[in-house]
CSV table of C-alpha atoms and ligand atoms in Angstrom, one decimal:
chain,number,residue,atom,x,y,z
A,724,MET,CA,115.3,171.5,56.4
A,725,ILE,CA,112.5,170.9,57.4
A,726,LYS,CA,108.6,169.9,57.7
A,727,LEU,CA,106.0,172.7,60.1
A,728,HIS,CA,102.7,171.4,58.1
A,729,ASP,CA,101.8,171.8,54.5
A,730,LYS,CA,105.7,173.5,54.5
A,731,TYR,CA,109.3,173.0,54.1
A,732,PHE,CA,112.0,175.6,55.6
A,733,LYS,CA,115.7,176.0,55.7
A,734,PRO,CA,118.1,176.6,58.0
A,735,PHE,CA,118.5,179.9,57.7
A,736,VAL,CA,119.8,181.6,61.2
A,737,SER,CA,122.0,179.4,63.6
A,738,ALA,CA,121.9,180.2,66.8
A,739,LYS,CA,125.0,180.6,67.5
A,740,GLU,CA,124.3,184.1,64.3
A,741,ILE,CA,121.4,184.8,67.0
A,742,ASP,CA,123.5,185.4,70.0
A,743,ALA,CA,125.5,187.2,68.7
A,744,ALA,CA,123.1,189.4,67.5
A,745,LEU,CA,121.9,189.6,70.9
A,746,ASP,CA,125.0,190.6,72.7
A,747,LYS,CA,125.8,193.5,69.9
A,748,LEU,CA,122.0,194.7,70.9
A,749,VAL,CA,121.9,194.3,74.5
A,750,MET,CA,125.3,195.9,74.4
A,751,GLU,CA,124.0,199.0,72.0
A,752,ILE,CA,121.0,199.0,74.5
A,753,ALA,CA,122.7,198.8,77.8
A,754,ASN,CA,125.1,201.8,76.7
A,755,ASP,CA,122.6,204.0,75.7
A,756,VAL,CA,120.4,203.5,78.7
A,757,GLY,CA,123.1,203.7,80.7
A,758,ASP,CA,122.5,203.4,84.6
A,759,GLU,CA,118.6,203.8,84.0
A,760,ILE,CA,115.7,200.5,85.5
A,761,PRO,CA,114.4,200.2,82.1
A,762,VAL,CA,111.3,198.4,80.9
A,763,PHE,CA,111.7,195.7,78.2
A,764,VAL,CA,108.3,195.2,77.4
A,765,GLY,CA,108.2,191.4,74.6
A,766,ILE,CA,105.6,191.3,72.3
A,767,LEU,CA,104.2,188.2,73.3
A,768,ASN,CA,103.3,185.3,71.3
A,769,GLY,CA,106.3,185.7,69.4
A,770,SER,CA,108.8,187.6,71.6
A,771,PHE,CA,109.2,184.8,74.1
A,772,MET,CA,112.4,183.4,73.5
A,773,LEU,CA,114.3,186.6,72.8
A,774,THR,CA,112.6,188.6,75.9
A,775,SER,CA,114.0,185.2,78.1
A,776,ASP,CA,118.1,185.7,76.4
A,777,PHE,CA,118.1,189.3,76.1
A,778,VAL,CA,117.1,189.8,79.9
A,779,LYS,CA,119.3,187.3,81.4
A,780,LYS,CA,122.4,188.5,78.9
A,781,TYR,CA,121.2,192.4,80.1
A,782,PRO,CA,124.0,193.6,81.9
A,783,LYS,CA,122.5,195.8,84.8
A,784,PRO,CA,119.2,195.7,86.9
A,785,CYS,CA,115.7,196.3,84.3
A,786,GLU,CA,112.1,195.7,84.3
A,787,VAL,CA,110.4,192.7,82.4
A,788,GLN,CA,106.7,193.2,80.3
A,789,PHE,CA,104.5,192.4,77.5
A,790,ILE,CA,101.7,193.3,75.9
A,791,LYS,CA,100.5,190.7,73.5
A,792,LEU,CA,99.4,191.6,69.6
A,793,ALA,CA,98.0,189.0,67.4
A,794,SER,CA,98.0,190.2,63.6
A,795,TYR,CA,100.2,187.0,61.5
A,796,GLU,CA,97.5,184.3,60.1
A,797,GLY,CA,99.6,181.6,58.2
A,798,LEU,CA,102.0,183.1,55.6
A,799,LYS,CA,101.0,186.5,55.5
A,800,SER,CA,100.7,190.2,58.0
A,801,SER,CA,97.5,191.0,58.7
A,802,GLU,CA,95.1,193.6,58.7
A,803,ASP,CA,93.5,193.6,62.0
A,804,ILE,CA,95.9,193.5,65.6
A,805,GLN,CA,94.4,192.4,67.8
A,806,ARG,CA,95.0,193.9,71.4
A,807,LEU,CA,94.7,190.7,73.6
A,808,ILE,CA,97.0,192.0,76.7
A,809,GLY,CA,97.8,195.7,76.8
A,810,LEU,CA,100.2,196.9,79.1
A,811,THR,CA,99.7,196.1,83.0
A,812,GLN,CA,101.8,198.5,85.1
A,813,ASP,CA,102.3,202.4,84.4
A,814,LEU,CA,105.3,203.1,82.3
A,815,THR,CA,105.2,207.1,83.2
A,816,ASP,CA,108.9,208.8,83.4
A,817,ARG,CA,110.4,205.2,82.1
A,818,THR,CA,112.3,204.7,80.0
A,819,VAL,CA,110.8,201.5,77.6
A,820,ILE,CA,112.6,199.8,75.7
A,821,ILE,CA,110.6,196.9,72.8
A,822,LEU,CA,111.3,193.5,72.6
A,823,GLU,CA,110.0,192.7,68.8
A,824,ASP,CA,110.7,189.7,67.6
A,825,ILE,CA,110.5,190.9,64.2
A,826,ILE,CA,109.0,194.0,62.4
A,827,ASP,CA,107.7,192.9,58.8
A,828,THR,CA,105.2,195.5,57.8
A,829,GLY,CA,105.4,197.3,60.4
A,830,LYS,CA,100.9,197.1,61.5
A,831,THR,CA,101.9,195.9,64.7
A,832,LEU,CA,104.5,198.4,65.3
A,833,ALA,CA,101.7,200.9,64.4
A,834,GLU,CA,99.8,199.6,67.2
A,835,VAL,CA,102.5,199.5,70.0
A,836,HIS,CA,102.4,203.7,69.1
A,837,ARG,CA,98.9,203.8,69.3
A,838,ILE,CA,98.9,202.0,73.1
A,839,PHE,CA,102.0,204.6,73.8
A,840,LYS,CA,100.6,207.2,72.2
A,841,ASN,CA,98.6,208.6,76.1
A,842,GLU,CA,101.8,206.6,78.1
A,843,LYS,CA,103.3,209.4,79.5
A,844,VAL,CA,107.2,207.4,79.2
A,845,LYS,CA,110.3,209.0,79.4
A,846,ALA,CA,112.1,207.6,75.9
A,847,LEU,CA,110.4,205.1,74.0
A,848,LYS,CA,112.8,203.2,71.7
A,849,ILE,CA,112.1,199.8,69.9
A,850,ALA,CA,114.1,197.2,69.5
A,851,THR,CA,113.7,194.6,67.5
A,852,LEU,CA,115.9,191.0,66.2
A,853,PHE,CA,114.6,190.7,63.0
A,854,TYR,CA,114.0,192.9,60.6
A,855,LYS,CA,112.8,192.8,56.7
A,856,PRO,CA,113.2,196.1,55.0
A,857,GLU,CA,112.0,195.5,51.7
A,858,ALA,CA,108.5,194.9,53.7
A,859,TYR,CA,108.4,197.9,56.3
A,860,LYS,CA,105.1,200.1,54.8
A,861,LYS,CA,105.8,202.5,58.1
A,862,ASP,CA,108.2,205.5,59.3
A,863,PHE,CA,108.8,204.6,62.7
A,864,LYS,CA,112.1,204.8,63.6
A,865,LEU,CA,113.6,201.1,64.6
A,866,HIS,CA,115.8,202.2,67.3
A,867,TYR,CA,118.0,198.8,67.2
A,868,ILE,CA,117.6,196.3,64.6
A,869,GLY,CA,119.4,192.4,65.2
A,870,ILE,CA,119.6,191.4,62.0
A,871,GLU,CA,118.1,192.7,58.7
A,872,ILE,CA,116.4,189.3,56.4
A,873,PRO,CA,115.0,189.2,53.4
A,874,ASP,CA,111.6,189.3,52.4
A,875,LYS,CA,110.5,186.2,53.9
A,876,PHE,CA,109.0,183.7,55.4
A,877,ILE,CA,110.9,182.4,59.0
A,878,VAL,CA,109.9,180.4,61.6
A,879,GLY,CA,112.5,179.8,65.0
A,880,TYR,CA,113.2,181.0,67.7
A,881,GLY,CA,109.7,182.6,68.8
A,882,LEU,CA,108.2,182.5,65.3
A,883,ASP,CA,106.0,180.1,63.8
A,884,TYR,CA,104.4,179.1,61.0
A,885,ASP,CA,100.1,178.2,62.2
A,886,ASN,CA,101.6,178.1,65.9
A,887,LEU,CA,104.8,175.6,64.9
A,888,GLY,CA,108.0,175.9,65.0
A,889,ARG,CA,108.4,178.3,68.1
A,890,ASP,CA,109.8,177.0,69.7
A,891,LEU,CA,113.1,175.8,67.1
A,892,PRO,CA,116.0,176.8,69.0
A,893,GLU,CA,118.1,178.7,65.3
A,894,VAL,CA,115.7,180.7,61.7
A,895,TYR,CA,114.2,178.2,59.2
A,896,GLN,CA,113.7,179.8,55.7
A,897,ILE,CA,110.6,178.9,54.0
A,898,LYS,CA,111.9,177.5,50.8
A,899,GLU,CA,110.8,178.6,47.4
A,900,THR,CA,110.7,175.7,46.0
A,901,GLN,CA,108.3,172.9,47.9
A,902,HIS,CA,110.7,169.3,48.3
A,903,MET,CA,111.4,168.0,45.1
A,904,THR,CA,113.3,164.7,44.0
A,905,ASN,CA,115.7,165.6,41.8
A,906,LEU,CA,118.1,162.4,40.2
A,907,VAL,CA,120.7,162.0,38.1
A,908,LEU,CA,120.0,159.2,36.7
A,909,PHE,CA,123.1,156.7,35.1
A,910,GLY,CA,123.8,153.6,33.6
A,911,PRO,CA,126.0,151.6,30.4
A,912,PRO,CA,124.5,151.4,27.2
A,913,GLY,CA,121.6,148.9,27.3
A,914,ALA,CA,121.0,148.7,31.2
A,915,GLY,CA,117.7,149.8,30.5
A,916,LYS,CA,117.7,153.5,31.7
A,917,GLY,CA,115.6,155.0,29.2
A,918,THR,CA,112.6,152.2,30.3
A,919,GLN,CA,113.2,152.8,33.9
A,920,ALA,CA,113.0,156.5,33.6
A,921,GLU,CA,109.7,156.3,31.7
A,922,PHE,CA,108.4,154.3,34.9
A,923,LEU,CA,109.9,156.1,37.6
A,924,LYS,CA,109.0,159.7,35.4
A,925,GLU,CA,104.8,157.5,36.1
A,926,LYS,CA,105.2,156.6,39.8
A,927,TYR,CA,107.1,159.8,41.4
A,928,ASN,CA,105.4,162.6,39.0
A,929,LEU,CA,108.9,163.5,38.4
A,930,ILE,CA,109.9,165.3,34.1
A,931,HIS,CA,112.3,163.6,33.3
A,932,ILE,CA,115.1,165.3,31.3
A,933,SER,CA,116.7,164.4,28.8
A,934,THR,CA,120.0,166.5,27.8
A,935,GLY,CA,119.9,165.1,23.8
A,936,ASP,CA,116.0,165.8,24.2
A,937,VAL,CA,116.3,169.8,25.6
A,938,PHE,CA,119.0,169.8,22.7
A,939,ARG,CA,117.7,169.0,20.1
A,940,PHE,CA,114.0,170.9,21.3
A,941,ASN,CA,115.9,173.9,21.1
A,942,ILE,CA,118.0,173.9,17.8
A,943,LYS,CA,114.2,172.7,16.0
A,944,ASN,CA,112.1,175.4,17.9
A,945,GLU,CA,115.9,177.7,17.0
A,946,THR,CA,115.0,179.5,20.4
A,947,ALA,CA,118.1,182.1,21.3
A,948,LEU,CA,119.8,179.0,23.5
A,949,GLY,CA,119.9,176.8,20.8
A,950,MET,CA,120.3,178.7,17.9
A,951,LEU,CA,124.0,179.1,20.4
A,952,ALA,CA,124.2,175.9,20.9
A,953,LYS,CA,124.3,175.3,17.1
A,954,SER,CA,126.7,177.9,16.3
A,955,TYR,CA,128.7,175.4,17.9
A,956,ILE,CA,128.3,173.2,17.0
A,957,ASP,CA,128.5,173.8,13.8
A,958,LYS,CA,131.6,175.0,14.4
A,959,GLY,CA,132.3,171.3,15.1
A,960,GLU,CA,133.2,172.8,18.8
A,961,LEU,CA,131.7,172.1,22.1
A,962,VAL,CA,129.0,173.6,23.4
A,963,PRO,CA,129.4,175.3,26.8
A,964,ASP,CA,128.6,174.4,30.0
A,965,GLN,CA,126.8,177.5,30.5
A,966,VAL,CA,124.2,177.4,27.2
A,967,THR,CA,123.4,173.8,28.1
A,968,ILE,CA,122.6,174.4,31.9
A,969,ASP,CA,120.5,177.4,30.8
A,970,MET,CA,118.4,175.1,28.3
A,971,LEU,CA,117.8,172.8,31.3
A,972,ASN,CA,117.2,176.5,33.9
A,973,ALA,CA,115.0,176.7,31.8
A,974,GLU,CA,113.5,173.6,31.7
A,975,VAL,CA,112.9,173.1,34.8
A,976,GLU,CA,112.0,176.5,35.4
A,977,LYS,CA,108.7,175.4,33.1
A,978,ASN,CA,107.7,173.2,35.8
A,979,THR,CA,108.2,174.5,39.7
A,980,ASP,CA,105.3,172.4,40.5
A,981,ALA,CA,107.1,169.4,39.1
A,982,ASN,CA,107.6,166.7,42.0
A,983,GLY,CA,111.5,166.6,41.0
A,984,PHE,CA,113.3,166.4,37.9
A,985,ILE,CA,115.4,163.1,36.1
A,986,PHE,CA,118.4,164.2,34.4
A,987,ASP,CA,119.6,162.2,32.0
A,988,GLY,CA,122.6,162.7,30.5
A,989,PHE,CA,123.8,165.2,32.0
A,990,PRO,CA,126.4,166.1,33.9
A,991,ARG,CA,129.0,163.8,32.6
A,992,THR,CA,131.4,166.7,34.3
A,993,ASN,CA,132.6,167.8,37.7
A,994,ALA,CA,132.3,171.0,36.2
A,995,GLN,CA,128.9,169.9,35.4
A,996,ALA,CA,128.0,168.5,38.2
A,997,LYS,CA,128.7,171.6,40.1
A,998,SER,CA,127.4,173.6,38.2
A,999,LEU,CA,123.4,171.4,38.2
A,1000,ASP,CA,124.0,171.7,41.8
A,1001,GLU,CA,124.2,175.3,41.7
A,1002,LEU,CA,121.4,175.3,39.8
A,1003,MET,CA,119.4,173.9,42.2
A,1004,ASP,CA,120.2,175.0,45.2
A,1005,THR,CA,119.1,178.7,43.2
A,1006,LYS,CA,115.7,176.5,43.1
A,1007,ASP,CA,116.0,176.3,46.6
A,1008,SER,CA,116.3,172.0,46.0
A,1009,ALA,CA,119.3,169.8,45.0
A,1010,ILE,CA,120.4,166.8,43.7
A,1011,ASN,CA,119.3,163.5,46.0
A,1012,ALA,CA,120.6,161.1,44.7
A,1013,MET,CA,122.8,160.0,41.6
A,1014,ILE,CA,121.8,156.7,40.8
A,1015,ALA,CA,123.8,154.6,38.6
A,1016,LEU,CA,122.4,151.3,36.8
A,1017,GLU,CA,125.0,148.5,37.2
A,1018,VAL,CA,124.8,145.7,34.5
A,1019,ASP,CA,127.6,143.4,34.1
A,1020,ASP,CA,129.9,143.9,30.9
A,1021,GLU,CA,129.3,140.6,29.3
A,1022,VAL,CA,125.1,140.7,29.8
A,1023,LEU,CA,125.3,144.2,28.6
A,1024,VAL,CA,127.3,142.8,25.2
A,1025,LYS,CA,125.1,140.6,24.5
A,1026,ARG,CA,121.8,142.5,25.2
A,1027,LEU,CA,123.2,145.0,22.7
A,1028,LEU,CA,124.1,142.5,19.8
A,1029,GLU,CA,120.7,141.1,20.7
A,1030,ARG,CA,118.9,144.6,19.7
A,1031,GLY,CA,121.1,144.9,16.7
A,1032,LYS,CA,119.7,141.8,15.1
A,1033,THR,CA,116.5,144.0,15.1
A,1034,SER,CA,117.5,147.9,15.8
A,1035,GLY,CA,119.2,147.6,13.0
A,1036,ARG,CA,121.7,150.3,14.9
A,1037,ALA,CA,124.9,150.1,13.1
A,1038,ASP,CA,127.0,150.4,16.9
A,1039,ASP,CA,125.3,147.9,17.8
A,1040,ALA,CA,126.2,145.2,15.9
A,1041,ASP,CA,129.7,145.2,16.4
A,1042,GLU,CA,131.4,143.2,19.3
A,1043,SER,CA,134.4,146.0,19.8
A,1044,ILE,CA,132.2,148.8,19.3
A,1045,ILE,CA,129.7,148.1,21.9
A,1046,ARG,CA,133.1,147.4,24.2
A,1047,ASN,CA,134.6,150.7,23.5
A,1048,ARG,CA,131.1,152.1,24.5
A,1049,ILE,CA,131.1,150.0,27.8
A,1050,LYS,CA,134.6,151.3,28.9
A,1051,GLU,CA,133.9,155.1,27.4
A,1052,TYR,CA,131.2,155.4,29.7
A,1053,TYR,CA,132.5,153.8,32.8
A,1054,ASN,CA,135.6,156.6,32.2
A,1055,LYS,CA,133.8,158.9,32.0
A,1056,THR,CA,131.2,157.7,35.1
A,1057,ALA,CA,134.7,157.1,37.7
A,1058,ILE,CA,134.2,160.9,37.8
A,1059,LEU,CA,131.1,161.7,38.5
A,1060,LYS,CA,131.1,158.3,41.1
A,1061,ASP,CA,133.5,160.3,43.2
A,1062,TYR,CA,131.4,163.2,43.0
A,1063,TYR,CA,128.1,162.8,44.6
A,1064,SER,CA,130.0,159.6,46.3
A,1065,ALA,CA,131.7,162.7,48.4
A,1066,GLN,CA,127.7,164.0,48.9
A,1067,ASN,CA,127.5,160.2,49.7
A,1068,LYS,CA,124.8,161.0,47.3
A,1069,TYR,CA,125.7,158.2,45.3
A,1070,TYR,CA,123.8,155.0,44.8
A,1071,GLY,CA,124.6,152.3,42.2
A,1072,VAL,CA,121.3,149.8,41.6
A,1073,ASP,CA,121.9,146.0,39.5
A,1074,GLY,CA,120.3,146.0,36.9
A,1075,VAL,CA,120.7,142.6,35.9
A,1076,GLY,CA,117.0,141.2,35.9
A,1077,SER,CA,113.1,141.7,35.2
A,1078,ILE,CA,112.0,145.6,34.1
A,1079,GLU,CA,109.6,144.8,37.6
A,1080,ASP,CA,112.4,144.2,40.0
A,1081,ILE,CA,114.7,146.4,38.5
A,1082,THR,CA,112.1,149.7,39.4
A,1083,LYS,CA,111.3,147.8,42.5
A,1084,ARG,CA,114.9,147.9,43.6
A,1085,LEU,CA,115.2,151.9,42.3
A,1086,SER,CA,111.5,152.8,44.1
A,1087,ALA,CA,113.8,151.0,47.2
A,1088,VAL,CA,116.3,153.7,46.8
A,1089,ILE,CA,114.0,156.7,45.9
A,1090,ASP,CA,111.5,155.6,48.5
A,1091,ASN,CA,114.5,156.8,51.2
A,1092,LEU,CA,115.5,159.5,50.4
B,630,IMP,P1,104.2,192.8,61.0
B,630,IMP,O1,102.9,193.3,62.1
B,630,IMP,O2,104.0,193.0,59.2
B,630,IMP,O3,104.7,194.1,61.2
B,630,IMP,O4,104.3,192.0,61.7
B,630,IMP,C1,104.8,191.4,62.9
B,630,IMP,C2,104.5,190.2,63.4
B,630,IMP,O5,104.5,189.7,62.9
B,630,IMP,C3,105.4,189.6,64.0
B,630,IMP,O6,105.8,190.1,65.8
B,630,IMP,C4,105.5,188.3,64.5
B,630,IMP,O7,104.7,187.2,65.2
B,630,IMP,C5,105.1,188.1,62.4
B,630,IMP,N1,105.5,187.9,61.5
B,630,IMP,C6,105.9,188.6,60.6
B,630,IMP,N2,106.8,187.9,59.4
B,630,IMP,C7,107.0,186.9,59.9
B,630,IMP,C8,108.3,185.5,59.5
B,630,IMP,O8,107.9,185.6,58.6
B,630,IMP,N3,107.5,184.0,60.3
B,630,IMP,C9,106.9,184.8,61.4
B,630,IMP,N4,106.3,184.8,61.4
B,630,IMP,C10,106.3,186.8,61.1
B,631,MG,MG1,105.3,189.1,67.2
């Protein structure tokens, strides 16, 4: 991922794929042109890199010219195209092939056609490396197309975002969701997960998604997903992962401006971890870290027995029940530890010490993500 000005971009078309697209364009064009010497006209600024690579690949003699037009402001194609440098050569009876980096709305192309209207060229052909069919609003024929892409802003290989990114040898696509910090928070019972989640939520402006709370909310408010989940629970069956994921998706959707999410109580299995990755991927985002609070069993037992004295929670009163819950936690999380370790996203954090000290340790991990 890269950042240009205020926006984040993700890898989209590799240098290798661009190279292959160029090979294809060169072959098609060389075939059609035959032995004639064509004039390739690059549209500056965007097509400088394409034009250079293209003519190096072109197998026969050719001429190279440029015209310079400007239309884009930031992320939007603007109405009026400025003609900064026009034609400087007589092209009467020549086969002219326009080399465009990208055709979006087609406004620039309309200007190109205006420029050539009074030139008595033999043929005017349009070649473009990238083409956004969903954005194209004109009906000028596009003779040669490298790669069709969705209507999303891209940078690299000559294309810029407010002048940055032209130098990149590969192409990046704008991220729909801007940079997020998404955490999966784990900790055995008594580790202080809830307390720490509260601090992290405040400090990093994250949304805390506790699966338990999400379930209770949906069931209480009788949402469609809540009713569906309840139908399984009432039958004594496990709620299918997809239902849970759909609920989490709804939570994520409600908070698309968030700096990120803390997932608490989910995932619990490999399959769920994969589904969560897929969900974040559809948001152009990802889980950045699984953070597990590590606390020695004996300390946990002591803490929970202490809590049991005042909380009145039956499961906090009995040492063997406590030990069993801790054991179960490790059985369950071992799989997830492996899952996230394989992606280099597992962070164990020492959960013994003062609340502030532990928050500091967690922050050190998050600040380095
Ligand atoms: P059109 O006039 O709307 O077809 O846009 C063509 C020009 O806009 C191109 O030559 C680029 O300079 C610019 N452009 C269009 N789409 C993009 C993009 O996704 N990234 C960067 N520049 C773009
Ligand atoms: Mg251009």
